[in-house]
Short mmCIF file of C-alpha atoms in Angstrom, two decimals:
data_model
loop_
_atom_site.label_atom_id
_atom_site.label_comp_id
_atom_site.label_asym_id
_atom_site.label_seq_id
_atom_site.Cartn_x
_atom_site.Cartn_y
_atom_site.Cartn_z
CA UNK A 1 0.00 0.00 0.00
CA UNK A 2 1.46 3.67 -0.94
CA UNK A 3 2.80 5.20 1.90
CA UNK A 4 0.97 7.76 3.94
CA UNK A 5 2.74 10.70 3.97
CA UNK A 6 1.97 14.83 3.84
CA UNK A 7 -0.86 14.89 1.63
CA UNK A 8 0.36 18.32 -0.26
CA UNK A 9 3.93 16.77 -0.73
CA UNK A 10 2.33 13.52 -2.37
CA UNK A 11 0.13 15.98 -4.62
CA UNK A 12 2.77 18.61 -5.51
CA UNK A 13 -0.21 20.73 -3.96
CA UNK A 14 1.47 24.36 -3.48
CA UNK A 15 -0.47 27.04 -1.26
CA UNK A 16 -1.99 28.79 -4.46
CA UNK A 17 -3.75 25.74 -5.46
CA UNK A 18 -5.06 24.41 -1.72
CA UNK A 19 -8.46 26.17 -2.01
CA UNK A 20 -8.45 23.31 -5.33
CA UNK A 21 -10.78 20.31 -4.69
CA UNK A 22 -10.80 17.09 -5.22
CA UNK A 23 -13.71 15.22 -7.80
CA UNK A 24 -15.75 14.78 -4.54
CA UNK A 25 -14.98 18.17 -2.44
CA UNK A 26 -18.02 20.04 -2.62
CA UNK A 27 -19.69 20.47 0.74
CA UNK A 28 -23.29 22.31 -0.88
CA UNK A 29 -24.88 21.27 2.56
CA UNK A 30 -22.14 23.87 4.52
CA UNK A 31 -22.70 25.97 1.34
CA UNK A 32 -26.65 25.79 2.07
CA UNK A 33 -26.51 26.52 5.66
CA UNK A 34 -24.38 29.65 5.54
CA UNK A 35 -25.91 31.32 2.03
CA UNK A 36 -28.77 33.26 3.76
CA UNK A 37 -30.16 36.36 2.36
CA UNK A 38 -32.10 37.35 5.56
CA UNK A 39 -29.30 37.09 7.93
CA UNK A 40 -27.91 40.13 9.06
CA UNK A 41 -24.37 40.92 7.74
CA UNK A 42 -22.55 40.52 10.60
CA UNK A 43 -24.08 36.93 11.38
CA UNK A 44 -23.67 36.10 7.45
CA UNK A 45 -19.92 37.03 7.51
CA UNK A 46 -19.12 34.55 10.61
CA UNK A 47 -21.36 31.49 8.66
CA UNK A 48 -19.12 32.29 5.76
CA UNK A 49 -15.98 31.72 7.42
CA UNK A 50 -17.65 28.76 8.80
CA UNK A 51 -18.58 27.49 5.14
CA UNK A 52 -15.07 28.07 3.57
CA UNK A 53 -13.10 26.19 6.62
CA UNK A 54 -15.30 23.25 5.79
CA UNK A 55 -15.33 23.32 2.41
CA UNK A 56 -11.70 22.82 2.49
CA UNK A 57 -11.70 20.26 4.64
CA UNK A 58 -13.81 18.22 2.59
CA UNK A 59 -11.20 19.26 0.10
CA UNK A 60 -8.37 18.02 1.73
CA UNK A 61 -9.96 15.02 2.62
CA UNK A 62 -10.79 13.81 -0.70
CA UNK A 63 -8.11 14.76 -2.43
CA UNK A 64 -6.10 12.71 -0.12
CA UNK A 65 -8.30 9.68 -0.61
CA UNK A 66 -7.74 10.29 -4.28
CA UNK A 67 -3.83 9.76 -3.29
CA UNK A 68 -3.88 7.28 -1.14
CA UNK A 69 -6.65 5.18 -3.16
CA UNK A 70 -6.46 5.24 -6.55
CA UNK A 71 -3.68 5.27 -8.60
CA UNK A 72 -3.99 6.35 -12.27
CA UNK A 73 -1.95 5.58 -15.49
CA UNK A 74 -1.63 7.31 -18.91
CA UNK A 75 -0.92 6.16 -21.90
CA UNK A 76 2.55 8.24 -21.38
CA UNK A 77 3.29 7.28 -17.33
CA UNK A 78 1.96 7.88 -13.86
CA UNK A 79 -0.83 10.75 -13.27
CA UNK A 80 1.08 12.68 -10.73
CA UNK A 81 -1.37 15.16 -9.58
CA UNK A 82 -5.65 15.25 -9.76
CA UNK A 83 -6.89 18.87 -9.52
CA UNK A 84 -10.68 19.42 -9.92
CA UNK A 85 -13.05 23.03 -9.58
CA UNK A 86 -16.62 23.17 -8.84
CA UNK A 87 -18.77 26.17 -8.50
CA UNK A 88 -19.40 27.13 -5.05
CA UNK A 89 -23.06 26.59 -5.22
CA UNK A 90 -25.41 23.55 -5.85
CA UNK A 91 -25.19 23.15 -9.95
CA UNK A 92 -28.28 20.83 -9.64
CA UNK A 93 -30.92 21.28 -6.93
CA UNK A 94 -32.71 18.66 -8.16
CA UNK A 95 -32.19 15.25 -9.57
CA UNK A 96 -31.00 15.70 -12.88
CA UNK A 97 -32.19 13.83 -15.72
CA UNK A 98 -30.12 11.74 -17.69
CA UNK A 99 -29.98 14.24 -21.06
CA UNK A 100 -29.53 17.12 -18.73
CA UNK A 101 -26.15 15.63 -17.17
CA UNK A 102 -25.17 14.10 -20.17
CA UNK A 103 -25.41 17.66 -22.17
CA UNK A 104 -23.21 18.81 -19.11
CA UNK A 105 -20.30 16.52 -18.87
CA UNK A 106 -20.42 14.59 -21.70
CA UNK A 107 -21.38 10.66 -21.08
CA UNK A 108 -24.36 9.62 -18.07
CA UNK A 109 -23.77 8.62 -14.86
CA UNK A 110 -25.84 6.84 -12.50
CA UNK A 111 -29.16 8.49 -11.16
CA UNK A 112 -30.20 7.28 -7.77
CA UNK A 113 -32.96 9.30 -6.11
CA UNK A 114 -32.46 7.44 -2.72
CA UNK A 115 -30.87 4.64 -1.03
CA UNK A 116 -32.29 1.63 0.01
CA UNK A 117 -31.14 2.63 3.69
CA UNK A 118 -32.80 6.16 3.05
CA UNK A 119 -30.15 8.39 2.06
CA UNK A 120 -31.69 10.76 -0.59
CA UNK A 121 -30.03 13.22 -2.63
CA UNK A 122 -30.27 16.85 -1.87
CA UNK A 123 -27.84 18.48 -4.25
CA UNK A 124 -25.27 18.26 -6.91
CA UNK A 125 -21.84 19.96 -8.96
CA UNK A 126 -20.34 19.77 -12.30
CA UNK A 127 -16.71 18.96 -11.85
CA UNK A 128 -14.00 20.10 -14.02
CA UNK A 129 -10.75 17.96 -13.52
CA UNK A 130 -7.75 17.76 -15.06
CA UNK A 131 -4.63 14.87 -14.65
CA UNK A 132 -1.07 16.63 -15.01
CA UNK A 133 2.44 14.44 -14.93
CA UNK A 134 5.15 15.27 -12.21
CA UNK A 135 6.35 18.62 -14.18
CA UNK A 136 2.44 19.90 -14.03
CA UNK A 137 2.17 19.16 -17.49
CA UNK A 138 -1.73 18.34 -18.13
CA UNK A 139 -1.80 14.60 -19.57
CA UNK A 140 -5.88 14.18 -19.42
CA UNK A 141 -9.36 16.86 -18.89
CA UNK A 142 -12.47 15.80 -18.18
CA UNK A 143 -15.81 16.24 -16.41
CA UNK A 144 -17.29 14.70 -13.75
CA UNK A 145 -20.42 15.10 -11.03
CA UNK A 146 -20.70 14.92 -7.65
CA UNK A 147 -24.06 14.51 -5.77
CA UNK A 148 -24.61 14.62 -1.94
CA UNK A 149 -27.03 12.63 -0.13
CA UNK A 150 -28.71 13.43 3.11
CA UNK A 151 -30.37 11.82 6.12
CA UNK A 152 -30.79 13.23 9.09
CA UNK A 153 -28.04 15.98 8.97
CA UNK A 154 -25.81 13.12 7.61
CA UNK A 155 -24.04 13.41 4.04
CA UNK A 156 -22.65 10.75 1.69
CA UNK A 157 -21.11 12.18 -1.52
CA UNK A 158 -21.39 9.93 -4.27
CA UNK A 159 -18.70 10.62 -6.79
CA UNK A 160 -18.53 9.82 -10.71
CA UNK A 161 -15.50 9.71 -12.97
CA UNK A 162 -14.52 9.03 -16.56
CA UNK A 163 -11.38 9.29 -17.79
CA UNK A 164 -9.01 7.55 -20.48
CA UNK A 165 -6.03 7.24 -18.03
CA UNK A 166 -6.07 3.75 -16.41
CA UNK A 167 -6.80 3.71 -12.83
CA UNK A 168 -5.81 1.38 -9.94
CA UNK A 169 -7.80 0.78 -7.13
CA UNK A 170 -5.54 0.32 -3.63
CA UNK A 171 -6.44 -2.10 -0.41
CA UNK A 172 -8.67 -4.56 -0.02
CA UNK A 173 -11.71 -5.72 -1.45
CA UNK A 174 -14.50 -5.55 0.93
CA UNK A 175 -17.32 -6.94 -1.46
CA UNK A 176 -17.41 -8.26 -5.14
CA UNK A 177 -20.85 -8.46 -6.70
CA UNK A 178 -21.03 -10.95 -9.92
CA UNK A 179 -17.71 -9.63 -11.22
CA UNK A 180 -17.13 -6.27 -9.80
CA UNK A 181 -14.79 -5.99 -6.26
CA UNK A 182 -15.80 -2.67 -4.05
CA UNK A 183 -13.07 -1.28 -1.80
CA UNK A 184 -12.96 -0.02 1.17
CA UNK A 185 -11.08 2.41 2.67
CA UNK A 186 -10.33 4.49 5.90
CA UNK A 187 -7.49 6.67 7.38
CA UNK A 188 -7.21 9.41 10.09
CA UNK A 189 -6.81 12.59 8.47
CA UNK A 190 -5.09 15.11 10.60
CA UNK A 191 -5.25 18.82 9.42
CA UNK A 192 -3.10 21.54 10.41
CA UNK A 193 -1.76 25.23 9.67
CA UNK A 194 0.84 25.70 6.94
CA UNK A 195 3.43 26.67 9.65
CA UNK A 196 2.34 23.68 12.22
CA UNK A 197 5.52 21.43 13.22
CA UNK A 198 4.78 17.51 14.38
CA UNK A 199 5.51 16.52 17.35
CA UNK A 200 7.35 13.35 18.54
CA UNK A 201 3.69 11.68 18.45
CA UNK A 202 2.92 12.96 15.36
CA UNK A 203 5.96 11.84 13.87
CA UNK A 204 5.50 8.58 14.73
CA UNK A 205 2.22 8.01 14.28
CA UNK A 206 3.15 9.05 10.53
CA UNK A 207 5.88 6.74 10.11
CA UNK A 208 3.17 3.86 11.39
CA UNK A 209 0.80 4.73 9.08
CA UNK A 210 -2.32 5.72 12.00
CA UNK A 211 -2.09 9.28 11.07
CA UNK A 212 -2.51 11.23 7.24
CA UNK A 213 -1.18 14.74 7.84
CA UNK A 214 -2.71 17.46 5.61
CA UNK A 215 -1.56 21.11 5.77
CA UNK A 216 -3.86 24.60 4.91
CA UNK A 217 -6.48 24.32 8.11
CA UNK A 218 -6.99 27.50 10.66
CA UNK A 219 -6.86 24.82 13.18
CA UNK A 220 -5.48 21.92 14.16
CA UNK A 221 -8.38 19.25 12.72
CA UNK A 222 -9.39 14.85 13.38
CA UNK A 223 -11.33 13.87 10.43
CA UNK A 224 -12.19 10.09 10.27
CA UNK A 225 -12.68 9.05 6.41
CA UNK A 226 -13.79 5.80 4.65
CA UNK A 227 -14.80 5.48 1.39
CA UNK A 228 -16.29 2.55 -1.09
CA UNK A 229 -15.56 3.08 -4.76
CA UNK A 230 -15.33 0.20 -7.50
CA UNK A 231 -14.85 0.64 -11.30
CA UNK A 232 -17.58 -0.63 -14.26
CA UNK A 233 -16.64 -0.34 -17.85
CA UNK A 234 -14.83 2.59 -17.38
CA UNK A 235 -16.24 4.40 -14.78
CA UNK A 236 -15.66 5.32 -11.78
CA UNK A 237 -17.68 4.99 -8.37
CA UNK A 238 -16.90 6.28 -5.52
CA UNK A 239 -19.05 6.97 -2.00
CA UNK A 240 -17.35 8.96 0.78
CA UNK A 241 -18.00 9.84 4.23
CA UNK A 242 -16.04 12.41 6.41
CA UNK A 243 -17.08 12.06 10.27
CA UNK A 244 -20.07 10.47 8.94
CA UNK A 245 -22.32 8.22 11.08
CA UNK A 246 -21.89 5.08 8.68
CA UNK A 247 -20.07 2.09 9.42
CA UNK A 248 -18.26 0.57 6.70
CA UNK A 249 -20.64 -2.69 6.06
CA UNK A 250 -23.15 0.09 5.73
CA UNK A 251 -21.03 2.31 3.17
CA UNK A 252 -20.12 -0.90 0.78
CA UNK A 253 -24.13 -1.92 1.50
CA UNK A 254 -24.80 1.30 -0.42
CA UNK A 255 -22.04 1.11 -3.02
CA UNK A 256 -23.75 -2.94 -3.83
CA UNK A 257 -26.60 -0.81 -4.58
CA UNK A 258 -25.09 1.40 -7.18
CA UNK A 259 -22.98 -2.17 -8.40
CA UNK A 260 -26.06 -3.07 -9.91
CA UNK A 261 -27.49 -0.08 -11.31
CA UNK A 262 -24.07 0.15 -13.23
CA UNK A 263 -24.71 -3.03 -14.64
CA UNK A 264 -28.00 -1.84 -16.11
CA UNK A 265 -26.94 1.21 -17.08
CA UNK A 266 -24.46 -0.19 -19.61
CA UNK A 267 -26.54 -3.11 -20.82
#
């Protein structure tokens, strides 16, 4: 398994570009709470600060499970670096049809109104992504969606990819349904300020592999991730949870779900 070291090392991530998120890094519930004409300015301008810090921690997040997870392959050598963009607000408030998100990014994804265990989707964003080589040179563009489901203050962001470079899934398989495996994965995900130095604790809880250590936060941040992804003919699936309330049965439960609306959706 690649080791787990500084996330913005691993991504060649420079402080210019850490506001960039990953395929799966927009937070439209934060966005949703804090975005509130009738609030006074005062109270607005404190929500906002509130929305940005976790905005980028859903950044940070995903973007390391992106580096820790997946590895990708072009035709010309290793995808060094996966920077995305959304729009800061919901691009789809509603559950797009399949023409409508086709039009937008170019091929359809799966459309899942809710989850068997009652997850439903609230919101969505066009994702614009682009794979660069070691030197920043850009090897592959493409767009992507990701839609957030809700239940009971709870999110799951369901993530969809297609791309040309070759992608390899990391860890183990926690599931394989008829001929598709779905892994799992989870990490500790420690976030701290640019100038922040580890301690003796820190340091070795890096070097055994309990602790991910991201840089950009205000503060000093635990985030507990896990995440269930699994490729079909050339797409790729991915469900992710940051402090969620899921376990991880329940996460891969969801991701059988989507297994087998992938299979119909190419048949």
């Amino acid at each position: 398994m690649k080791q787990k070291n500084d996330l913005f090392e691993e991504l060649n991530i420079n402080p210019k570009n850490r506001d960039v998120c990953s395929p799966f890094a927009v937070d439209i519930q934060a966005i949703k709470r804090n975005v509130n004409r009738t609030l006074d300015s005062a109270y607005t301008e404190r929500k906002t600060v509130i929305m940005k810090s976790k905005k980028k921690t859903a950044c940070i997040a995903l973007a390391a499970t992106l580096a820790l997870s997946v590895t990708a392959f072009a035709a010309n050598g290793l995808v060094s670096n996966w920077f995305s963009s959304s729009s800061s607000f919901a691009d789809y408030k509603t559950l797009p049809t399949a023409q409508q998100v086709k039009k937008d990014i170019g091929y359809t994804p799966i459309l899942i109104d809710s989850f068997a265990n009652g997850y439903a989707f609230q919101d969505g964003n066009i994702i614009s992504n682009n794979l660069t080589d070691e030197n920043g040179n850009s090897i592959e563009k493409f767009k992507s969606v990701s839609f957030d489901y809700e239940k009971d203050g709870d999110i799951v962001i369901f993530a969809q990819d297609k791309y040309n470079s070759q992608a390899e899934l990391q860890d183990s398989v926690a599931k394989t349904v008829g001929d598709t495996d779905i892994y799992y994965y989870s990490y500790t995900n420690k976030v701290v300020p640019a100038d922040y130095e580890l301690t003796d604790a820190d340091k070795a809880a890096k070097a055994n592999g309990d602790l991910v250590f991201s840089y950009g936060s205000a503060e000093v941040e635990l985030n507990e991730i896990q995440s269930a992804t699994f490729v079909k003919d050339g797409m790729q699936y991915q469900l992710l949870q940051i402090n969620g309330k899921l376990s991880g049965d329940e996460l891969v439960k969801m991701a059988e779900e989507l297994v087998k609306m992938a299979e119909e959706l190419v048949a």
